[in-house]
Coordinates of C-alpha atoms in Angstrom, one line a residue:
Q107 CA -2.4 -5.3 24.7
V108 CA -1.7 -4.6 20.2
H109 CA 2.3 -4.5 19.8
L110 CA 3.7 -3.6 16.6
V111 CA 7.2 -3.8 16.5
E112 CA 9.2 -1.9 13.5
S113 CA 12.5 -3.7 12.5
G114 CA 14.8 -4.2 9.2
G115 CA 16.1 0.0 8.7
G116 CA 19.0 1.3 8.6
S117 CA 21.8 2.8 6.6
V118 CA 22.3 2.3 2.4
Q119 CA 23.3 4.5 -0.6
A120 CA 21.7 5.5 -3.3
G121 CA 19.6 2.2 -5.3
G122 CA 20.5 0.0 -3.0
S123 CA 18.0 -1.7 -0.8
L124 CA 15.9 -2.7 2.6
R125 CA 13.4 -5.7 3.8
L126 CA 11.2 -3.7 6.8
S127 CA 9.1 -5.7 9.2
C128 CA 6.1 -5.4 11.5
A129 CA 5.6 -7.5 13.8
A130 CA 2.0 -8.2 15.4
S131 CA 0.5 -9.4 18.4
G132 CA -1.6 -8.9 20.8
Y133 CA -4.5 -9.0 18.8
T134 CA -6.3 -11.5 16.5
Y135 CA -3.9 -10.9 13.2
S136 CA -5.1 -9.7 9.6
S137 CA -3.2 -8.3 7.2
K138 CA -6.2 -6.0 5.9
C139 CA -6.1 -2.7 7.0
M140 CA -2.5 -2.7 7.5
A141 CA 0.1 -0.1 6.0
W142 CA 3.5 1.9 6.1
F143 CA 4.0 5.3 6.8
R144 CA 6.7 7.5 7.5
Q145 CA 7.7 10.4 7.5
A146 CA 10.3 12.9 7.8
P147 CA 11.6 15.6 9.6
G148 CA 10.2 19.2 8.4
K149 CA 7.3 17.2 6.3
E150 CA 3.6 15.5 7.1
R151 CA 3.4 11.7 7.5
E152 CA 2.9 10.3 4.1
G153 CA 0.6 6.9 4.2
V154 CA 3.3 4.8 1.2
A155 CA 2.6 1.2 0.9
G156 CA -0.7 -0.5 2.2
I157 CA -3.1 -3.5 2.4
A158 CA -6.3 -2.7 1.7
Q159 CA -10.7 -4.8 3.2
D160 CA -11.3 -5.9 0.3
G161 CA -6.8 -7.0 0.2
S162 CA -5.8 -5.1 -2.5
T163 CA -2.5 -3.3 -2.6
R164 CA -2.3 0.3 -3.1
Y165 CA 0.9 2.6 -3.0
A166 CA 2.2 6.2 -2.5
D167 CA 2.8 7.3 -6.6
S168 CA 6.1 8.6 -5.6
V169 CA 7.2 4.0 -4.4
K170 CA 5.0 2.6 -7.2
G171 CA 7.2 -0.3 -8.7
R172 CA 10.4 -0.1 -6.0
F173 CA 8.3 -0.5 -3.0
T174 CA 6.0 -4.1 -2.1
I175 CA 4.0 -5.3 1.1
S176 CA 3.6 -8.5 0.9
E177 CA 2.9 -10.5 4.7
D178 CA 3.3 -13.6 6.4
N179 CA -0.1 -14.3 8.1
D180 CA 1.7 -17.3 10.0
K181 CA 4.3 -14.9 11.6
N182 CA 1.9 -11.8 12.5
T183 CA 4.2 -10.6 10.5
L184 CA 3.7 -7.7 7.8
Y185 CA 6.6 -6.8 5.9
L186 CA 8.0 -3.8 3.4
Q187 CA 9.9 -4.9 0.5
M188 CA 12.7 -1.1 -0.7
N189 CA 14.9 -1.5 -4.4
S190 CA 15.8 1.8 -6.1
L191 CA 15.9 3.2 -2.7
K192 CA 16.5 7.0 -2.8
P193 CA 17.4 9.6 -0.8
E194 CA 14.0 10.7 -1.0
D195 CA 13.2 8.0 0.7
T196 CA 14.8 9.4 4.1
A197 CA 12.3 8.9 6.8
M198 CA 11.6 7.6 9.8
Y199 CA 9.0 4.7 8.8
Y200 CA 6.2 3.3 11.1
C201 CA 3.2 -0.4 11.5
A202 CA -0.1 0.2 11.5
A203 CA -3.3 -1.2 12.3
D204 CA -6.6 -0.9 12.0
L205 CA -8.3 -2.2 14.9
G206 CA -11.5 -0.3 14.9
S207 CA -9.5 3.0 16.8
P208 CA -11.8 5.2 17.3
R209 CA -9.1 7.8 15.9
S210 CA -8.1 7.2 14.1
Y211 CA -5.4 8.1 10.0
R212 CA -7.6 7.7 6.9
W213 CA -5.5 6.2 4.3
I214 CA -6.8 3.5 2.1
G215 CA -10.4 3.2 3.5
C216 CA -9.4 3.0 7.1
G217 CA -9.2 4.1 10.0
F218 CA -5.4 3.6 11.6
G219 CA -4.6 4.1 14.9
Y220 CA -2.2 1.3 16.2
W221 CA 1.0 2.4 15.7
G222 CA 4.7 1.2 16.3
Q223 CA 7.7 2.6 17.4
G224 CA 8.8 3.5 14.2
T225 CA 12.6 1.8 11.8
Q226 CA 14.8 4.6 11.0
V227 CA 15.4 4.4 7.4
T228 CA 17.9 6.7 6.1
V229 CA 19.8 6.7 2.2
S230 CA 22.7 8.6 1.3
S231 CA 24.0 9.7 -2.8

């Protein structure tokens, strides 16, 4: 059974940093077509950072230069380093994987059908 478990969220002041982790299990891990999404109350889900099928990294314009996605294949873990956090970064952050699910959310050329439970990030001004 596929499991994606996020951790590392919390409350920080503007300008601070957090590193999110996503531990993957239950399938043969690959960093390709893995991504971080976020959803704030009353707003639509948005892709934040992802690793595309060709291995390239993609970022939402709002986080470019501040967030970095990375992974550790040995640990089957995806990371999101978030620096210079802003209040508008406040949201629930989700890890997602494209494992060929028929119902999926399309972004960066991947179809994300498996999701973690999310980790809350709150940035105060």
